[in-house]
Amino acid sequence: MATGLLHLHNLLRWVVLIFALLTLIKGFSGMSGKKAFTAGDKKTAMFLMISCDIQLLLGLALYFMKGWFNVLTSGSEFMKLPAQRFFALEHAVGMIIAIVLVHIGYAATKKNVADGTKFKKMFWFTLIAFIIIMATIPWPSREAIGRPMFPGMTVGA
Ligand code: HEM
């Protein structure tokens, strides 16, 4: 079960990244011109938020199923071990912060404010979230914590 969820969590990372890039492109092109904020712009930000929320649920399930919560509560020794520190703390906390920012960016698109303001807020909150997500993904090249690019692949393949 945990393996299936891990594969899904791995794959969904690409959905998150694609919607984050689309949201950034739409936000940027809107804030630099005089475009109207459309339902399509809002939908892109919403799909990013939904994909992040699914990642949060899958991540939380994996966090408990794979014993990372026990690592976190087992004392401070794990902080000296990069892989343990990464999954028990850095990955989870970084991603939760990013997901909160994605929510704030989406909420801005629902407010009764000028279209330019919606584009700007959507862009800046998504940009900070995107940077955090990129920094806390266990890319295959990362020593000790590297994980495959796609489910079932081996690191370095
Ligand atoms: C946008 C949000 C997120 C993205 C893009 C993301 C991405 C990833 C990726 C690519 C992996 C490696 C998968 C593999 O080994 O095949 C992973 C593993 C994992 N993530 Fe996330 N993650 C996100 C959010 C979260 C959150 C919020 C949590 C916990 C609260 C979490 C907990 C975990 C855990 C426990 C693992 C597995 C570690 C293990 O193999 O034991 N993730 N994540």
PDB file of C-alpha atoms and ligand atoms in Angstrom:
ATOM      1  CA  MET A   1       0.000   0.000   0.000  1.00  0.00           C
ATOM      2  CA  ALA A   2       2.737   2.453   1.005  1.00  0.00           C
ATOM      3  CA  THR A   3       4.594   1.665  -2.247  1.00  0.00           C
ATOM      4  CA  GLY A   4       1.527   2.513  -4.339  1.00  0.00           C
ATOM      5  CA  LEU A   5       1.028   5.793  -2.453  1.00  0.00           C
ATOM      6  CA  LEU A   6       4.716   6.626  -2.822  1.00  0.00           C
ATOM      7  CA  HIS A   7       4.529   6.063  -6.597  1.00  0.00           C
ATOM      8  CA  LEU A   8       1.452   8.286  -6.798  1.00  0.00           C
ATOM      9  CA  HIS A   9       3.184  10.958  -4.670  1.00  0.00           C
ATOM     10  CA  ASN A  10       6.210  10.745  -6.970  1.00  0.00           C
ATOM     11  CA  LEU A  11       4.153  11.124 -10.157  1.00  0.00           C
ATOM     12  CA  LEU A  12       1.891  13.871  -8.846  1.00  0.00           C
ATOM     13  CA  ARG A  13       4.978  16.009  -8.273  1.00  0.00           C
ATOM     14  CA  TRP A  14       4.994  16.590 -12.067  1.00  0.00           C
ATOM     15  CA  VAL A  15       1.352  17.680 -12.026  1.00  0.00           C
ATOM     16  CA  VAL A  16       2.170  20.178  -9.246  1.00  0.00           C
ATOM     17  CA  LEU A  17       5.183  21.509 -11.154  1.00  0.00           C
ATOM     18  CA  ILE A  18       3.267  21.858 -14.447  1.00  0.00           C
ATOM     19  CA  PHE A  19       0.382  23.754 -12.819  1.00  0.00           C
ATOM     20  CA  ALA A  20       2.832  25.897 -10.851  1.00  0.00           C
ATOM     21  CA  LEU A  21       4.606  26.875 -14.094  1.00  0.00           C
ATOM     22  CA  LEU A  22       1.291  27.597 -15.846  1.00  0.00           C
ATOM     23  CA  THR A  23       0.134  29.724 -12.893  1.00  0.00           C
ATOM     24  CA  LEU A  24       3.439  31.622 -12.954  1.00  0.00           C
ATOM     25  CA  ILE A  25       3.243  32.250 -16.719  1.00  0.00           C
ATOM     26  CA  LYS A  26      -0.364  33.443 -16.474  1.00  0.00           C
ATOM     27  CA  GLY A  27       0.384  35.583 -13.418  1.00  0.00           C
ATOM     28  CA  PHE A  28       3.430  37.171 -15.021  1.00  0.00           C
ATOM     29  CA  SER A  29       1.801  37.891 -18.371  1.00  0.00           C
ATOM     30  CA  GLY A  30      -1.189  39.424 -16.589  1.00  0.00           C
ATOM     31  CA  MET A  31       0.694  41.634 -14.178  1.00  0.00           C
ATOM     32  CA  SER A  32       2.903  43.143 -16.851  1.00  0.00           C
ATOM     33  CA  GLY A  33       0.049  44.060 -19.221  1.00  0.00           C
ATOM     34  CA  LYS A  34      -3.499  45.246 -18.947  1.00  0.00           C
ATOM     35  CA  LYS A  35      -5.199  41.875 -19.242  1.00  0.00           C
ATOM     36  CA  ALA A  36      -8.529  40.923 -17.687  1.00  0.00           C
ATOM     37  CA  PHE A  37      -8.397  38.160 -15.084  1.00  0.00           C
ATOM     38  CA  THR A  38     -10.417  35.297 -16.584  1.00  0.00           C
ATOM     39  CA  ALA A  39     -12.089  32.168 -15.204  1.00  0.00           C
ATOM     40  CA  GLY A  40      -9.305  30.191 -16.940  1.00  0.00           C
ATOM     41  CA  ASP A  41      -6.641  32.053 -14.939  1.00  0.00           C
ATOM     42  CA  LYS A  42      -8.474  31.252 -11.726  1.00  0.00           C
ATOM     43  CA  LYS A  43      -8.895  27.591 -12.732  1.00  0.00           C
ATOM     44  CA  THR A  44      -5.161  27.143 -13.291  1.00  0.00           C
ATOM     45  CA  ALA A  45      -4.444  28.418  -9.762  1.00  0.00           C
ATOM     46  CA  MET A  46      -7.214  26.178  -8.441  1.00  0.00           C
ATOM     47  CA  PHE A  47      -5.786  23.055 -10.118  1.00  0.00           C
ATOM     48  CA  LEU A  48      -2.400  23.880  -8.605  1.00  0.00           C
ATOM     49  CA  MET A  49      -4.018  24.138  -5.184  1.00  0.00           C
ATOM     50  CA  ILE A  50      -5.937  20.862  -5.604  1.00  0.00           C
ATOM     51  CA  SER A  51      -2.838  18.952  -6.764  1.00  0.00           C
ATOM     52  CA  CYS A  52      -0.917  20.356  -3.773  1.00  0.00           C
ATOM     53  CA  ASP A  53      -3.703  19.322  -1.396  1.00  0.00           C
ATOM     54  CA  ILE A  54      -3.652  15.762  -2.756  1.00  0.00           C
ATOM     55  CA  GLN A  55       0.151  15.752  -2.269  1.00  0.00           C
ATOM     56  CA  LEU A  56      -0.382  16.895   1.316  1.00  0.00           C
ATOM     57  CA  LEU A  57      -2.785  14.016   2.010  1.00  0.00           C
ATOM     58  CA  LEU A  58      -0.533  11.432   0.338  1.00  0.00           C
ATOM     59  CA  GLY A  59       2.525  12.900   2.078  1.00  0.00           C
ATOM     60  CA  LEU A  60       0.871  12.788   5.500  1.00  0.00           C
ATOM     61  CA  ALA A  61      -0.208   9.171   4.931  1.00  0.00           C
ATOM     62  CA  LEU A  62       3.354   8.225   3.925  1.00  0.00           C
ATOM     63  CA  TYR A  63       4.778  10.190   6.840  1.00  0.00           C
ATOM     64  CA  PHE A  64       2.931   8.021   9.350  1.00  0.00           C
ATOM     65  CA  MET A  65       2.979   4.743   7.392  1.00  0.00           C
ATOM     66  CA  LYS A  66       6.722   4.828   6.729  1.00  0.00           C
ATOM     67  CA  GLY A  67       7.621   5.717  10.316  1.00  0.00           C
ATOM     68  CA  TRP A  68       8.864   9.283   9.827  1.00  0.00           C
ATOM     69  CA  PHE A  69       6.690  10.561  12.666  1.00  0.00           C
ATOM     70  CA  ASN A  70       8.431   8.083  14.991  1.00  0.00           C
ATOM     71  CA  VAL A  71      11.790   9.375  13.781  1.00  0.00           C
ATOM     72  CA  LEU A  72      10.701  12.952  14.560  1.00  0.00           C
ATOM     73  CA  THR A  73       9.580  12.088  18.069  1.00  0.00           C
ATOM     74  CA  SER A  74      12.499   9.785  18.887  1.00  0.00           C
ATOM     75  CA  GLY A  75      14.842  12.533  20.141  1.00  0.00           C
ATOM     76  CA  SER A  76      17.208  14.920  18.369  1.00  0.00           C
ATOM     77  CA  GLU A  77      19.768  12.327  17.163  1.00  0.00           C
ATOM     78  CA  PHE A  78      18.076  12.104  13.744  1.00  0.00           C
ATOM     79  CA  MET A  79      19.123  15.706  13.021  1.00  0.00           C
ATOM     80  CA  LYS A  80      22.680  14.421  12.434  1.00  0.00           C
ATOM     81  CA  LEU A  81      21.533  12.016   9.720  1.00  0.00           C
ATOM     82  CA  PRO A  82      20.805  13.846   6.428  1.00  0.00           C
ATOM     83  CA  ALA A  83      18.208  11.400   5.031  1.00  0.00           C
ATOM     84  CA  GLN A  84      16.315  11.209   8.316  1.00  0.00           C
ATOM     85  CA  ARG A  85      16.445  14.967   8.865  1.00  0.00           C
ATOM     86  CA  PHE A  86      15.259  15.567   5.310  1.00  0.00           C
ATOM     87  CA  PHE A  87      12.159  13.349   5.313  1.00  0.00           C
ATOM     88  CA  ALA A  88      11.213  13.696   8.991  1.00  0.00           C
ATOM     89  CA  LEU A  89      11.554  17.498   8.989  1.00  0.00           C
ATOM     90  CA  GLU A  90      12.763  19.490   5.979  1.00  0.00           C
ATOM     91  CA  HIS A  91      10.622  17.944   3.229  1.00  0.00           C
ATOM     92  CA  ALA A  92       7.413  17.912   5.266  1.00  0.00           C
ATOM     93  CA  VAL A  93       7.792  21.413   6.755  1.00  0.00           C
ATOM     94  CA  GLY A  94       9.015  22.982   3.486  1.00  0.00           C
ATOM     95  CA  MET A  95       6.143  21.486   1.498  1.00  0.00           C
ATOM     96  CA  ILE A  96       3.517  22.477   4.065  1.00  0.00           C
ATOM     97  CA  ILE A  97       4.766  26.096   3.963  1.00  0.00           C
ATOM     98  CA  ALA A  98       4.663  26.003   0.138  1.00  0.00           C
ATOM     99  CA  ILE A  99       1.120  24.606   0.139  1.00  0.00           C
ATOM    100  CA  VAL A 100      -0.051  27.376   2.523  1.00  0.00           C
ATOM    101  CA  LEU A 101       1.441  29.965   0.117  1.00  0.00           C
ATOM    102  CA  VAL A 102      -0.349  28.323  -2.833  1.00  0.00           C
ATOM    103  CA  HIS A 103      -3.612  28.642  -0.881  1.00  0.00           C
ATOM    104  CA  ILE A 104      -2.962  32.333  -0.154  1.00  0.00           C
ATOM    105  CA  GLY A 105      -2.194  32.928  -3.853  1.00  0.00           C
ATOM    106  CA  TYR A 106      -5.439  31.252  -4.885  1.00  0.00           C
ATOM    107  CA  ALA A 107      -7.480  33.098  -2.232  1.00  0.00           C
ATOM    108  CA  ALA A 108      -6.256  36.395  -3.728  1.00  0.00           C
ATOM    109  CA  THR A 109      -7.943  35.483  -7.026  1.00  0.00           C
ATOM    110  CA  LYS A 110     -11.320  35.337  -5.280  1.00  0.00           C
ATOM    111  CA  LYS A 111     -11.115  38.783  -3.674  1.00  0.00           C
ATOM    112  CA  ASN A 112     -12.972  41.779  -5.001  1.00  0.00           C
ATOM    113  CA  VAL A 113      -9.843  43.652  -6.106  1.00  0.00           C
ATOM    114  CA  ALA A 114      -8.406  44.964  -9.387  1.00  0.00           C
ATOM    115  CA  ASP A 115      -7.405  42.298 -11.926  1.00  0.00           C
ATOM    116  CA  GLY A 116      -3.782  43.513 -11.869  1.00  0.00           C
ATOM    117  CA  THR A 117      -3.659  42.904  -8.099  1.00  0.00           C
ATOM    118  CA  LYS A 118      -5.017  39.362  -8.552  1.00  0.00           C
ATOM    119  CA  PHE A 119      -2.332  38.567 -11.137  1.00  0.00           C
ATOM    120  CA  LYS A 120       0.411  40.074  -8.962  1.00  0.00           C
ATOM    121  CA  LYS A 121      -0.562  38.206  -5.785  1.00  0.00           C
ATOM    122  CA  MET A 122      -1.074  34.948  -7.683  1.00  0.00           C
ATOM    123  CA  PHE A 123       2.367  35.344  -9.264  1.00  0.00           C
ATOM    124  CA  TRP A 124       4.378  36.272  -6.164  1.00  0.00           C
ATOM    125  CA  PHE A 125       2.859  33.732  -3.774  1.00  0.00           C
ATOM    126  CA  THR A 126       3.182  30.984  -6.392  1.00  0.00           C
ATOM    127  CA  LEU A 127       6.776  31.990  -7.139  1.00  0.00           C
ATOM    128  CA  ILE A 128       7.863  31.681  -3.496  1.00  0.00           C
ATOM    129  CA  ALA A 129       5.966  28.376  -3.192  1.00  0.00           C
ATOM    130  CA  PHE A 130       7.596  27.102  -6.406  1.00  0.00           C
ATOM    131  CA  ILE A 131      11.103  27.929  -5.142  1.00  0.00           C
ATOM    132  CA  ILE A 132      10.430  26.102  -1.850  1.00  0.00           C
ATOM    133  CA  ILE A 133       8.953  23.082  -3.697  1.00  0.00           C
ATOM    134  CA  MET A 134      11.947  22.872  -6.046  1.00  0.00           C
ATOM    135  CA  ALA A 135      14.335  23.125  -3.088  1.00  0.00           C
ATOM    136  CA  THR A 136      12.594  20.431  -1.042  1.00  0.00           C
ATOM    137  CA  ILE A 137      11.975  17.810  -3.742  1.00  0.00           C
ATOM    138  CA  PRO A 138      14.364  14.837  -3.259  1.00  0.00           C
ATOM    139  CA  TRP A 139      15.849  15.118  -6.775  1.00  0.00           C
ATOM    140  CA  PRO A 140      17.919  12.055  -7.846  1.00  0.00           C
ATOM    141  CA  SER A 141      21.119  14.117  -7.865  1.00  0.00           C
ATOM    142  CA  ARG A 142      20.860  14.950  -4.157  1.00  0.00           C
ATOM    143  CA  GLU A 143      23.272  12.999  -2.048  1.00  0.00           C
ATOM    144  CA  ALA A 144      21.758  10.657   0.578  1.00  0.00           C
ATOM    145  CA  ILE A 145      18.179  11.836  -0.057  1.00  0.00           C
ATOM    146  CA  GLY A 146      17.924  11.439  -3.864  1.00  0.00           C
ATOM    147  CA  ARG A 147      14.796   9.650  -5.127  1.00  0.00           C
ATOM    148  CA  PRO A 148      13.808   8.640  -8.679  1.00  0.00           C
ATOM    149  CA  MET A 149      12.418  11.081 -11.246  1.00  0.00           C
ATOM    150  CA  PHE A 150       9.522   8.711 -12.017  1.00  0.00           C
ATOM    151  CA  PRO A 151       7.905   5.838 -10.075  1.00  0.00           C
ATOM    152  CA  GLY A 152       9.711   2.535 -10.325  1.00  0.00           C
ATOM    153  CA  MET A 153      12.928   4.023 -11.718  1.00  0.00           C
ATOM    154  CA  THR A 154      16.181   3.593  -9.859  1.00  0.00           C
ATOM    155  CA  VAL A 155      18.119   6.659  -8.737  1.00  0.00           C
ATOM    156  CA  GLY A 156      20.712   7.550 -11.363  1.00  0.00           C
ATOM    157  CA  ALA A 157      18.907   5.620 -14.131  1.00  0.00           C
TER     158      ALA A 157
HETATM  159  C1  HEM B   1       3.870  19.818  -3.316  1.00  0.00           C
HETATM  160  C2  HEM B   1       4.080  18.961  -2.360  1.00  0.00           C
HETATM  161  C3  HEM B   1       5.001  17.775  -2.416  1.00  0.00           C
HETATM  162  C4  HEM B   1       5.808  17.294  -3.415  1.00  0.00           C
HETATM  163  C5  HEM B   1       6.010  17.863  -4.815  1.00  0.00           C
HETATM  164  C6  HEM B   1       6.479  16.116  -2.890  1.00  0.00           C
HETATM  165  C7  HEM B   1       7.389  15.329  -3.594  1.00  0.00           C
HETATM  166  C8  HEM B   1       7.927  14.145  -3.146  1.00  0.00           C
HETATM  167  C9  HEM B   1       8.759  13.257  -3.925  1.00  0.00           C
HETATM  168  C10 HEM B   1       9.170  13.497  -5.368  1.00  0.00           C
HETATM  169  C11 HEM B   1       9.075  12.190  -3.141  1.00  0.00           C
HETATM  170  C12 HEM B   1       9.929  10.967  -3.515  1.00  0.00           C
HETATM  171  C13 HEM B   1       9.023   9.865  -4.019  1.00  0.00           C
HETATM  172  C14 HEM B   1       9.769   8.562  -4.321  1.00  0.00           C
HETATM  173  O1  HEM B   1      10.603   8.142  -3.501  1.00  0.00           O
HETATM  174  O2  HEM B   1       9.487   7.956  -5.358  1.00  0.00           O
HETATM  175  C15 HEM B   1       8.459  12.388  -1.848  1.00  0.00           C
HETATM  176  C16 HEM B   1       8.518  11.520  -0.793  1.00  0.00           C
HETATM  177  C17 HEM B   1       7.890  11.718   0.415  1.00  0.00           C
HETATM  178  N1  HEM B   1       7.155  12.824   0.804  1.00  0.00           N
HETATM  179 FE1  HEM B   1       6.611  14.351  -0.392  1.00  0.00          FE
HETATM  180  N2  HEM B   1       6.073  15.911  -1.589  1.00  0.00           N
HETATM  181  C18 HEM B   1       5.182  16.904  -1.265  1.00  0.00           C
HETATM  182  C19 HEM B   1       4.553  17.096  -0.046  1.00  0.00           C
HETATM  183  C20 HEM B   1       4.743  16.315   1.062  1.00  0.00           C
HETATM  184  C21 HEM B   1       4.180  16.570   2.363  1.00  0.00           C
HETATM  185  C22 HEM B   1       3.318  17.783   2.718  1.00  0.00           C
HETATM  186  C23 HEM B   1       4.600  15.548   3.175  1.00  0.00           C
HETATM  187  C24 HEM B   1       4.347  15.287   4.637  1.00  0.00           C
HETATM  188  C25 HEM B   1       3.658  15.996   5.434  1.00  0.00           C
HETATM  189  C26 HEM B   1       5.410  14.663   2.387  1.00  0.00           C
HETATM  190  C27 HEM B   1       5.994  13.505   2.837  1.00  0.00           C
HETATM  191  C28 HEM B   1       6.742  12.628   2.090  1.00  0.00           C
HETATM  192  C29 HEM B   1       7.218  11.358   2.563  1.00  0.00           C
HETATM  193  C30 HEM B   1       6.982  10.768   3.962  1.00  0.00           C
HETATM  194  C31 HEM B   1       7.920  10.777   1.511  1.00  0.00           C
HETATM  195  C32 HEM B   1       8.507   9.365   1.456  1.00  0.00           C
HETATM  196  C33 HEM B   1       9.768   9.139   2.172  1.00  0.00           C
HETATM  197  C34 HEM B   1      10.057   7.647   2.152  1.00  0.00           C
HETATM  198  O3  HEM B   1      10.267   7.072   1.077  1.00  0.00           O
HETATM  199  O4  HEM B   1      10.020   7.059   3.207  1.00  0.00           O
HETATM  200  N3  HEM B   1       5.485  15.160   1.111  1.00  0.00           N
HETATM  201  N4  HEM B   1       7.750  13.601  -1.871  1.00  0.00           N
END
